[in-house]
PDB file of C-alpha atoms and ligand atoms in Angstrom:
ATOM      1  CA  MET A   1     -22.299 -10.375 -17.123  1.00 71.00           C
ATOM      2  CA  MET A   2     -24.903 -12.854 -17.908  1.00 81.00           C
ATOM      3  CA  PRO A   3     -26.991 -14.129 -15.405  1.00 82.00           C
ATOM      4  CA  PHE A   4     -25.991 -16.949 -13.534  1.00 82.00           C
ATOM      5  CA  LEU A   5     -28.600 -19.384 -14.586  1.00 78.00           C
ATOM      6  CA  ASP A   6     -27.787 -18.618 -18.012  1.00 88.00           C
ATOM      7  CA  ARG A   7     -24.482 -19.372 -18.687  1.00 92.00           C
ATOM      8  CA  PRO A   8     -22.897 -22.130 -21.278  1.00 95.00           C
ATOM      9  CA  LEU A   9     -21.370 -24.751 -18.831  1.00 96.00           C
ATOM     10  CA  HIS A  10     -18.574 -26.508 -19.872  1.00 97.00           C
ATOM     11  CA  HIS A  11     -15.671 -29.804 -18.872  1.00 96.00           C
ATOM     12  CA  PRO A  12     -13.354 -28.078 -16.996  1.00 98.00           C
ATOM     13  CA  LYS A  13      -9.927 -30.067 -18.244  1.00 98.00           C
ATOM     14  CA  ILE A  14      -9.026 -32.834 -15.444  1.00 98.00           C
ATOM     15  CA  VAL A  15      -5.158 -33.491 -15.013  1.00 98.00           C
ATOM     16  CA  VAL A  16      -3.671 -35.799 -12.518  1.00 98.00           C
ATOM     17  CA  LYS A  17      -0.139 -36.396 -11.641  1.00 98.00           C
ATOM     18  CA  ASP A  18       1.120 -39.201  -9.646  1.00 98.00           C
ATOM     19  CA  THR A  19       2.576 -37.437  -6.710  1.00 98.00           C
ATOM     20  CA  VAL A  20       3.056 -33.994  -4.713  1.00 98.00           C
ATOM     21  CA  GLN A  21       5.990 -32.228  -6.338  1.00 98.00           C
ATOM     22  CA  GLN A  22       5.100 -33.672  -9.860  1.00 98.00           C
ATOM     23  CA  LEU A  23       1.693 -31.418  -9.402  1.00 98.00           C
ATOM     24  CA  ALA A  24       3.389 -28.978  -7.711  1.00 98.00           C
ATOM     25  CA  GLN A  25       5.865 -28.474 -11.190  1.00 98.00           C
ATOM     26  CA  HIS A  26       2.578 -28.627 -13.439  1.00 98.00           C
ATOM     27  CA  VAL A  27       1.203 -25.929 -12.702  1.00 99.00           C
ATOM     28  CA  ALA A  28       4.951 -24.076 -11.692  1.00 98.00           C
ATOM     29  CA  GLY A  29       4.886 -24.466 -15.107  1.00 98.00           C
ATOM     30  CA  ILE A  30       1.529 -22.957 -16.005  1.00 98.00           C
ATOM     31  CA  PHE A  31       2.207 -19.268 -14.031  1.00 99.00           C
ATOM     32  CA  ALA A  32       6.136 -19.691 -14.655  1.00 98.00           C
ATOM     33  CA  GLU A  33       4.868 -19.559 -18.645  1.00 98.00           C
ATOM     34  CA  ALA A  34       2.557 -17.317 -17.748  1.00 98.00           C
ATOM     35  CA  ILE A  35       4.010 -15.202 -15.775  1.00 98.00           C
ATOM     36  CA  THR A  36       7.382 -14.848 -18.979  1.00 98.00           C
ATOM     37  CA  ASP A  37       4.613 -14.455 -21.546  1.00 98.00           C
ATOM     38  CA  ASN A  38       3.425 -11.057 -19.363  1.00 98.00           C
ATOM     39  CA  PRO A  39       5.429  -9.675 -17.236  1.00 98.00           C
ATOM     40  CA  SER A  40       2.893  -6.757 -15.263  1.00 98.00           C
ATOM     41  CA  ILE A  41       0.518  -9.905 -15.067  1.00 99.00           C
ATOM     42  CA  VAL A  42      -2.181 -10.564 -12.691  1.00 99.00           C
ATOM     43  CA  LEU A  43      -2.725 -12.914 -10.393  1.00 99.00           C
ATOM     44  CA  GLY A  44      -4.817 -14.523  -7.916  1.00 99.00           C
ATOM     45  CA  LEU A  45      -3.305 -16.193  -5.576  1.00 99.00           C
ATOM     46  CA  ALA A  46      -4.712 -18.961  -2.338  1.00 99.00           C
ATOM     47  CA  THR A  47      -2.867 -20.250   0.628  1.00 98.00           C
ATOM     48  CA  GLY A  48      -3.625 -23.489   2.375  1.00 97.00           C
ATOM     49  CA  GLN A  49      -1.227 -26.240   2.040  1.00 97.00           C
ATOM     50  CA  SER A  50      -2.867 -27.109  -1.394  1.00 98.00           C
ATOM     51  CA  PRO A  51       0.034 -24.196  -3.359  1.00 98.00           C
ATOM     52  CA  VAL A  52       2.832 -24.821  -0.866  1.00 98.00           C
ATOM     53  CA  GLY A  53       4.655 -27.111  -3.208  1.00 98.00           C
ATOM     54  CA  THR A  54       3.557 -25.343  -5.715  1.00 98.00           C
ATOM     55  CA  TYR A  55       4.570 -20.864  -4.774  1.00 99.00           C
ATOM     56  CA  GLN A  56       8.387 -23.360  -3.482  1.00 98.00           C
ATOM     57  CA  GLU A  57       8.335 -24.885  -7.644  1.00 98.00           C
ATOM     58  CA  LEU A  58       8.039 -20.683  -8.254  1.00 98.00           C
ATOM     59  CA  VAL A  59      10.648 -19.692  -5.540  1.00 99.00           C
ATOM     60  CA  ASP A  60      12.684 -21.765  -7.977  1.00 98.00           C
ATOM     61  CA  TRP A  61      12.128 -20.509 -10.976  1.00 98.00           C
ATOM     62  CA  HIS A  62      13.142 -17.312  -9.368  1.00 98.00           C
ATOM     63  CA  ARG A  63      16.027 -18.708  -7.963  1.00 98.00           C
ATOM     64  CA  ARG A  64      17.917 -20.694 -10.639  1.00 98.00           C
ATOM     65  CA  ARG A  65      15.945 -19.505 -13.740  1.00 98.00           C
ATOM     66  CA  GLY A  66      15.786 -16.293 -13.156  1.00 98.00           C
ATOM     67  CA  LEU A  67      11.038 -15.992 -13.624  1.00 98.00           C
ATOM     68  CA  ASP A  68      10.589 -11.968 -12.997  1.00 99.00           C
ATOM     69  CA  PHE A  69       7.672 -10.929 -10.964  1.00 99.00           C
ATOM     70  CA  SER A  70       8.973  -7.487 -10.569  1.00 98.00           C
ATOM     71  CA  ARG A  71       6.043  -6.247 -12.688  1.00 98.00           C
ATOM     72  CA  VAL A  72       3.746  -8.948 -11.556  1.00 99.00           C
ATOM     73  CA  THR A  73       0.553  -7.620  -9.956  1.00 99.00           C
ATOM     74  CA  SER A  74      -0.969 -10.655  -7.383  1.00 99.00           C
ATOM     75  CA  PHE A  75      -4.530 -10.876  -5.403  1.00 99.00           C
ATOM     76  CA  ASN A  76      -5.273 -13.061  -2.742  1.00 99.00           C
ATOM     77  CA  LEU A  77      -8.913 -14.702  -2.169  1.00 99.00           C
ATOM     78  CA  ASP A  78      -9.276 -14.227   1.642  1.00 98.00           C
ATOM     79  CA  GLU A  79      -7.915 -13.624   5.128  1.00 98.00           C
ATOM     80  CA  TYR A  80      -9.325 -14.395   8.228  1.00 98.00           C
ATOM     81  CA  VAL A  81     -11.290 -11.399   9.961  1.00 98.00           C
ATOM     82  CA  GLY A  82      -8.978 -10.731  13.084  1.00 98.00           C
ATOM     83  CA  LEU A  83      -5.947 -10.897  12.078  1.00 98.00           C
ATOM     84  CA  ALA A  84      -2.365  -8.860  11.806  1.00 98.00           C
ATOM     85  CA  ALA A  85      -0.160  -9.684   8.912  1.00 98.00           C
ATOM     86  CA  ASP A  86       2.082  -9.934  11.914  1.00 97.00           C
ATOM     87  CA  HIS A  87      -0.325 -13.047  12.994  1.00 97.00           C
ATOM     88  CA  PRO A  88       2.012 -16.962  11.759  1.00 96.00           C
ATOM     89  CA  GLN A  89      -1.808 -17.749  11.021  1.00 97.00           C
ATOM     90  CA  SER A  90      -2.798 -14.736   9.092  1.00 98.00           C
ATOM     91  CA  PHE A  91      -2.873 -15.364   4.619  1.00 98.00           C
ATOM     92  CA  ARG A  92      -0.462 -12.483   4.402  1.00 98.00           C
ATOM     93  CA  TYR A  93       2.370 -13.978   6.561  1.00 98.00           C
ATOM     94  CA  PHE A  94       1.709 -17.095   4.823  1.00 98.00           C
ATOM     95  CA  MET A  95       1.657 -15.426   1.117  1.00 98.00           C
ATOM     96  CA  GLN A  96       5.139 -13.298   3.060  1.00 98.00           C
ATOM     97  CA  GLN A  97       6.608 -16.646   3.796  1.00 98.00           C
ATOM     98  CA  GLN A  98       5.920 -18.603   0.889  1.00 98.00           C
ATOM     99  CA  LEU A  99       6.303 -16.777  -2.334  1.00 99.00           C
ATOM    100  CA  PHE A 100       6.479 -12.758  -1.827  1.00 99.00           C
ATOM    101  CA  ASP A 101       9.731 -12.667   0.243  1.00 98.00           C
ATOM    102  CA  PRO A 102      11.569 -15.047  -1.815  1.00 98.00           C
ATOM    103  CA  THR A 103      10.996 -13.413  -4.794  1.00 99.00           C
ATOM    104  CA  ASN A 104      11.190  -9.854  -6.186  1.00 98.00           C
ATOM    105  CA  ILE A 105       7.985  -9.541  -6.062  1.00 98.00           C
ATOM    106  CA  ASP A 106       7.256  -5.400  -5.358  1.00 98.00           C
ATOM    107  CA  PRO A 107       5.214  -5.859  -2.426  1.00 98.00           C
ATOM    108  CA  ASP A 108       3.284  -2.562  -3.131  1.00 98.00           C
ATOM    109  CA  ARG A 109       1.706  -4.431  -5.924  1.00 98.00           C
ATOM    110  CA  THR A 110       1.210  -7.585  -3.475  1.00 99.00           C
ATOM    111  CA  HIS A 111      -2.614  -7.564  -2.352  1.00 99.00           C
ATOM    112  CA  VAL A 112      -4.016  -9.824   0.507  1.00 99.00           C
ATOM    113  CA  PRO A 113      -7.335  -7.980   2.330  1.00 98.00           C
ATOM    114  CA  ASP A 114      -7.253  -6.833   5.735  1.00 98.00           C
ATOM    115  CA  GLY A 115      -8.893  -8.842   7.784  1.00 98.00           C
ATOM    116  CA  THR A 116      -8.182  -5.836  11.056  1.00 98.00           C
ATOM    117  CA  HIS A 117      -9.654  -3.086   8.401  1.00 98.00           C
ATOM    118  CA  ASP A 118     -11.404  -1.371  10.726  1.00 97.00           C
ATOM    119  CA  ASP A 119     -14.358  -0.570   7.874  1.00 98.00           C
ATOM    120  CA  LEU A 120     -14.557  -4.333   6.081  1.00 98.00           C
ATOM    121  CA  SER A 121     -17.794  -3.750   4.029  1.00 98.00           C
ATOM    122  CA  GLU A 122     -15.797  -0.294   2.686  1.00 98.00           C
ATOM    123  CA  HIS A 123     -12.268  -2.534   1.880  1.00 98.00           C
ATOM    124  CA  ALA A 124     -14.051  -5.171   0.772  1.00 98.00           C
ATOM    125  CA  ARG A 125     -16.168  -2.872  -2.046  1.00 98.00           C
ATOM    126  CA  GLN A 126     -11.887  -1.003  -2.153  1.00 98.00           C
ATOM    127  CA  TYR A 127     -10.682  -4.323  -3.103  1.00 98.00           C
ATOM    128  CA  GLU A 128     -13.036  -4.662  -5.531  1.00 98.00           C
ATOM    129  CA  ARG A 129     -11.724  -1.442  -7.453  1.00 98.00           C
ATOM    130  CA  ALA A 130      -8.443  -2.390  -6.854  1.00 98.00           C
ATOM    131  CA  ILE A 131      -9.139  -5.468  -9.160  1.00 99.00           C
ATOM    132  CA  GLU A 132     -10.632  -3.315 -11.351  1.00 98.00           C
ATOM    133  CA  ARG A 133      -8.225  -1.107 -11.133  1.00 98.00           C
ATOM    134  CA  ALA A 134      -4.990  -3.486 -12.592  1.00 98.00           C
ATOM    135  CA  GLY A 135      -6.884  -4.898 -15.312  1.00 98.00           C
ATOM    136  CA  GLY A 136      -8.992  -7.943 -14.319  1.00 98.00           C
ATOM    137  CA  ILE A 137      -7.366 -11.092 -12.835  1.00 99.00           C
ATOM    138  CA  ASP A 138      -5.604 -12.902 -15.299  1.00 99.00           C
ATOM    139  CA  LEU A 139      -4.497 -16.216 -13.960  1.00 99.00           C
ATOM    140  CA  GLN A 140      -6.508 -16.857 -11.011  1.00 99.00           C
ATOM    141  CA  LEU A 141      -4.874 -20.294  -8.069  1.00 99.00           C
ATOM    142  CA  LEU A 142      -7.549 -22.415  -6.147  1.00 99.00           C
ATOM    143  CA  GLY A 143      -8.062 -24.853  -3.062  1.00 98.00           C
ATOM    144  CA  ILE A 144     -11.476 -25.974  -2.720  1.00 98.00           C
ATOM    145  CA  GLY A 145     -12.277 -27.040   0.879  1.00 97.00           C
ATOM    146  CA  THR A 146     -13.870 -30.812   2.378  1.00 96.00           C
ATOM    147  CA  ASN A 147     -17.340 -28.910   2.013  1.00 96.00           C
ATOM    148  CA  GLY A 148     -17.144 -27.827  -2.317  1.00 98.00           C
ATOM    149  CA  HIS A 149     -15.789 -23.720  -0.871  1.00 98.00           C
ATOM    150  CA  ILE A 150     -13.268 -21.954  -3.125  1.00 98.00           C
ATOM    151  CA  GLY A 151     -11.627 -18.699  -1.211  1.00 98.00           C
ATOM    152  CA  PHE A 152     -13.904 -18.708   2.015  1.00 98.00           C
ATOM    153  CA  ASN A 153     -17.374 -19.232  -0.017  1.00 98.00           C
ATOM    154  CA  GLU A 154     -19.167 -21.592   1.904  1.00 97.00           C
ATOM    155  CA  PRO A 155     -21.757 -23.656   0.341  1.00 97.00           C
ATOM    156  CA  GLY A 156     -24.934 -21.347  -0.152  1.00 97.00           C
ATOM    157  CA  SER A 157     -22.611 -18.616  -1.282  1.00 98.00           C
ATOM    158  CA  PRO A 158     -24.597 -16.883  -4.148  1.00 97.00           C
ATOM    159  CA  PRO A 159     -23.126 -17.364  -7.793  1.00 97.00           C
ATOM    160  CA  GLU A 160     -23.066 -13.683  -8.927  1.00 97.00           C
ATOM    161  CA  SER A 161     -21.347 -12.654  -4.525  1.00 98.00           C
ATOM    162  CA  ARG A 162     -18.418 -10.132  -4.451  1.00 98.00           C
ATOM    163  CA  THR A 163     -15.773  -9.188  -1.539  1.00 98.00           C
ATOM    164  CA  ARG A 164     -17.132  -9.136   1.741  1.00 98.00           C
ATOM    165  CA  VAL A 165     -16.960 -10.434   5.413  1.00 98.00           C
ATOM    166  CA  ILE A 166     -18.722 -13.885   5.603  1.00 98.00           C
ATOM    167  CA  SER A 167     -18.992 -16.028   8.856  1.00 98.00           C
ATOM    168  CA  LEU A 168     -16.461 -19.518   8.292  1.00 97.00           C
ATOM    169  CA  SER A 169     -18.761 -22.421   8.090  1.00 95.00           C
ATOM    170  CA  GLU A 170     -18.653 -25.466  11.889  1.00 96.00           C
ATOM    171  CA  GLN A 171     -16.170 -27.835   9.197  1.00 93.00           C
ATOM    172  CA  THR A 172     -14.125 -24.893   7.388  1.00 95.00           C
ATOM    173  CA  ILE A 173     -13.300 -23.971  11.428  1.00 97.00           C
ATOM    174  CA  ALA A 174     -12.511 -27.560  12.095  1.00 95.00           C
ATOM    175  CA  ALA A 175     -10.735 -28.307   8.805  1.00 93.00           C
ATOM    176  CA  ASN A 176      -8.039 -25.077   9.791  1.00 94.00           C
ATOM    177  CA  ALA A 177      -8.006 -26.007  13.780  1.00 95.00           C
ATOM    178  CA  PRO A 178      -5.056 -28.205  13.434  1.00 95.00           C
ATOM    179  CA  TYR A 179      -3.165 -24.676  12.531  1.00 94.00           C
ATOM    180  CA  PHE A 180      -3.470 -22.329  15.396  1.00 96.00           C
ATOM    181  CA  PRO A 181      -3.644 -23.643  19.414  1.00 95.00           C
ATOM    182  CA  SER A 182      -7.174 -25.100  19.727  1.00 96.00           C
ATOM    183  CA  ILE A 183     -10.766 -24.954  17.328  1.00 96.00           C
ATOM    184  CA  HIS A 184     -11.476 -21.441  20.162  1.00 96.00           C
ATOM    185  CA  GLN A 185      -8.653 -19.667  18.784  1.00 96.00           C
ATOM    186  CA  VAL A 186     -10.178 -20.647  15.030  1.00 97.00           C
ATOM    187  CA  PRO A 187     -10.989 -17.055  13.197  1.00 98.00           C
ATOM    188  CA  ARG A 188     -15.283 -18.064  12.806  1.00 98.00           C
ATOM    189  CA  ARG A 189     -15.092 -14.529  10.186  1.00 98.00           C
ATOM    190  CA  ALA A 190     -13.494 -13.964   7.608  1.00 98.00           C
ATOM    191  CA  ILE A 191     -13.587 -11.671   3.897  1.00 98.00           C
ATOM    192  CA  THR A 192     -13.483 -12.966   0.879  1.00 98.00           C
ATOM    193  CA  MET A 193     -13.572 -12.630  -2.936  1.00 98.00           C
ATOM    194  CA  GLY A 194     -16.611 -14.124  -4.460  1.00 98.00           C
ATOM    195  CA  ILE A 195     -17.942 -16.442  -6.474  1.00 98.00           C
ATOM    196  CA  GLY A 196     -19.195 -13.626  -9.015  1.00 98.00           C
ATOM    197  CA  THR A 197     -15.126 -12.180  -8.439  1.00 98.00           C
ATOM    198  CA  ILE A 198     -13.733 -15.481  -8.851  1.00 98.00           C
ATOM    199  CA  LEU A 199     -14.965 -16.323 -12.315  1.00 98.00           C
ATOM    200  CA  GLU A 200     -14.496 -12.724 -13.852  1.00 98.00           C
ATOM    201  CA  ALA A 201     -10.727 -13.991 -13.708  1.00 98.00           C
ATOM    202  CA  ARG A 202      -9.497 -14.781 -17.609  1.00 98.00           C
ATOM    203  CA  GLN A 203      -8.459 -18.831 -16.272  1.00 99.00           C
ATOM    204  CA  ILE A 204      -8.827 -20.164 -13.515  1.00 99.00           C
ATOM    205  CA  VAL A 205      -6.753 -23.542 -11.755  1.00 99.00           C
ATOM    206  CA  MET A 206      -7.952 -25.206  -9.427  1.00 99.00           C
ATOM    207  CA  ILE A 207      -5.540 -27.738  -7.045  1.00 99.00           C
ATOM    208  CA  ALA A 208      -7.484 -30.732  -4.245  1.00 98.00           C
ATOM    209  CA  LEU A 209      -4.753 -33.451  -2.784  1.00 98.00           C
ATOM    210  CA  GLY A 210      -5.414 -36.359  -1.077  1.00 98.00           C
ATOM    211  CA  SER A 211      -8.595 -38.263   0.368  1.00 98.00           C
ATOM    212  CA  ASN A 212     -10.757 -36.391   1.905  1.00 97.00           C
ATOM    213  CA  LYS A 213     -11.203 -33.956  -1.122  1.00 98.00           C
ATOM    214  CA  ALA A 214     -12.701 -36.615  -2.938  1.00 98.00           C
ATOM    215  CA  ALA A 215     -15.985 -36.071  -3.084  1.00 98.00           C
ATOM    216  CA  ALA A 216     -15.894 -32.699  -3.243  1.00 98.00           C
ATOM    217  CA  VAL A 217     -13.737 -32.832  -6.398  1.00 98.00           C
ATOM    218  CA  ALA A 218     -16.495 -34.841  -8.221  1.00 98.00           C
ATOM    219  CA  GLU A 219     -19.478 -33.270  -7.298  1.00 98.00           C
ATOM    220  CA  ALA A 220     -17.812 -30.375  -8.000  1.00 98.00           C
ATOM    221  CA  VAL A 221     -17.282 -31.968 -11.450  1.00 98.00           C
ATOM    222  CA  ALA A 222     -19.813 -34.231 -11.511  1.00 97.00           C
ATOM    223  CA  GLY A 223     -22.492 -33.232  -9.913  1.00 97.00           C
ATOM    224  CA  PRO A 224     -25.248 -30.421 -10.806  1.00 96.00           C
ATOM    225  CA  VAL A 225     -24.207 -26.770 -10.988  1.00 97.00           C
ATOM    226  CA  SER A 226     -24.955 -25.743  -7.523  1.00 96.00           C
ATOM    227  CA  PRO A 227     -24.331 -23.077  -4.932  1.00 96.00           C
ATOM    228  CA  SER A 228     -24.701 -25.892  -2.078  1.00 97.00           C
ATOM    229  CA  CYS A 229     -20.977 -27.061  -4.061  1.00 98.00           C
ATOM    230  CA  PRO A 230     -19.153 -23.472  -4.148  1.00 98.00           C
ATOM    231  CA  ALA A 231     -16.497 -25.451  -6.971  1.00 98.00           C
ATOM    232  CA  SER A 232     -19.247 -25.831  -8.931  1.00 98.00           C
ATOM    233  CA  CYS A 233     -20.473 -22.914 -10.133  1.00 98.00           C
ATOM    234  CA  LEU A 234     -16.144 -23.158 -12.352  1.00 98.00           C
ATOM    235  CA  ARG A 235     -18.296 -24.997 -14.728  1.00 98.00           C
ATOM    236  CA  THR A 236     -20.202 -21.756 -16.170  1.00 98.00           C
ATOM    237  CA  HIS A 237     -16.129 -20.778 -16.988  1.00 98.00           C
ATOM    238  CA  ALA A 238     -14.220 -21.667 -20.174  1.00 98.00           C
ATOM    239  CA  ASN A 239     -11.182 -21.860 -19.015  1.00 98.00           C
ATOM    240  CA  VAL A 240     -11.248 -23.860 -15.675  1.00 98.00           C
ATOM    241  CA  THR A 241      -7.839 -26.384 -14.930  1.00 98.00           C
ATOM    242  CA  VAL A 242      -8.111 -28.962 -12.219  1.00 98.00           C
ATOM    243  CA  VAL A 243      -5.035 -30.548 -11.181  1.00 99.00           C
ATOM    244  CA  LEU A 244      -5.526 -33.427  -8.416  1.00 98.00           C
ATOM    245  CA  ASP A 245      -3.419 -36.080  -7.318  1.00 98.00           C
ATOM    246  CA  HIS A 246      -4.778 -39.832  -7.362  1.00 98.00           C
ATOM    247  CA  GLU A 247      -6.553 -39.932  -3.899  1.00 98.00           C
ATOM    248  CA  ALA A 248      -8.453 -36.327  -4.739  1.00 98.00           C
ATOM    249  CA  ALA A 249      -9.507 -37.991  -8.088  1.00 98.00           C
ATOM    250  CA  ALA A 250     -10.910 -41.686  -7.025  1.00 98.00           C
ATOM    251  CA  GLY A 251     -14.446 -39.551  -7.135  1.00 97.00           C
ATOM    252  CA  LEU A 252     -14.218 -38.944 -10.917  1.00 96.00           C
TER     253      LEU A 252
HETATM  254  C1  F6R B   1      -7.678 -20.571   0.302  1.00 50.14           C
HETATM  255  C2  F6R B   1      -8.784 -20.536   0.418  1.00 50.14           C
HETATM  256  C3  F6R B   1      -9.179 -22.081   0.587  1.00 50.14           C
HETATM  257  C4  F6R B   1      -8.377 -22.915   0.420  1.00 50.14           C
HETATM  258  C5  F6R B   1      -9.131 -24.347   1.150  1.00 50.14           C
HETATM  259  C6  F6R B   1      -9.083 -25.270   1.090  1.00 50.14           C
HETATM  260  O1  F6R B   1      -6.992 -19.098   0.404  1.00 50.14           O
HETATM  261  O2  F6R B   1      -9.705 -19.355  -0.633  1.00 50.14           O
HETATM  262  O3  F6R B   1     -10.294 -21.978  -0.188  1.00 50.14           O
HETATM  263  O4  F6R B   1      -8.059 -23.097  -0.964  1.00 50.14           O
HETATM  264  O5  F6R B   1      -9.936 -24.777   1.793  1.00 50.14           O
HETATM  265  O6  F6R B   1      -8.013 -25.394   2.325  1.00 50.14           O
HETATM  266  P1  F6R B   1      -5.624 -26.649   1.707  1.00 50.14           P
HETATM  267  O7  F6R B   1      -5.597 -25.822   0.979  1.00 50.14           O
HETATM  268  O8  F6R B   1      -5.035 -26.078   2.905  1.00 50.14           O
HETATM  269  O9  F6R B   1      -6.283 -27.946   2.001  1.00 50.14           O
END
């Protein structure tokens, strides 16, 4: 791939929706159409609040309209280090609840990094190889952190970074603390696809909801392209759609 600094810049397509449900329906529509067009599609998936409605809509597509996940392959962006698959705050657990268990996706085709692996660096390399073997990611779903992170690529992450173990920023730990009994229980490290890994997806859809994302969205879409806002690196990709509610779009 061309060195990061030499890459041409693009304008992401911006879609602003009036309600969270309309936003979820729009994003689910993009995914449902892509799965219908290519039943063996390779999806990149995100966890967190932003995609919850989208997953509900996709489950609805499966139940009511027979959307078939049986040949879909998925790779999640990230996982906390130290949380096992059955830990209620693990991203594997989240995915099982939100999308995998309620659809007919083949469990063997779902991939979430294993935060309990005893050799995380080797596991990260294996994860990259598994994505490659699957033919690369066709359609990647993203959220954005209040600090502009994508996956768990915190500000300062190299644009060419690959799947690896990272230390979470204090801002990210604080943002995720409400989901744990106390801030001290939030893992301080995670394993995440790199920015370079994400940018190799053929198509990217990023969701942002709420006023606390407005500054990060404005910086990502209209600020300088810089590792200090990892989501700004998406502007080196020619096929990115950013789907927002009015609150998240307020800085544009
Ligand atoms: C989740 C992920 C993160 C989140 C981001 C926003 O897999 O990689 O980048 O997308 O932290 O989280 P929410 O959607 O909870 O605001």
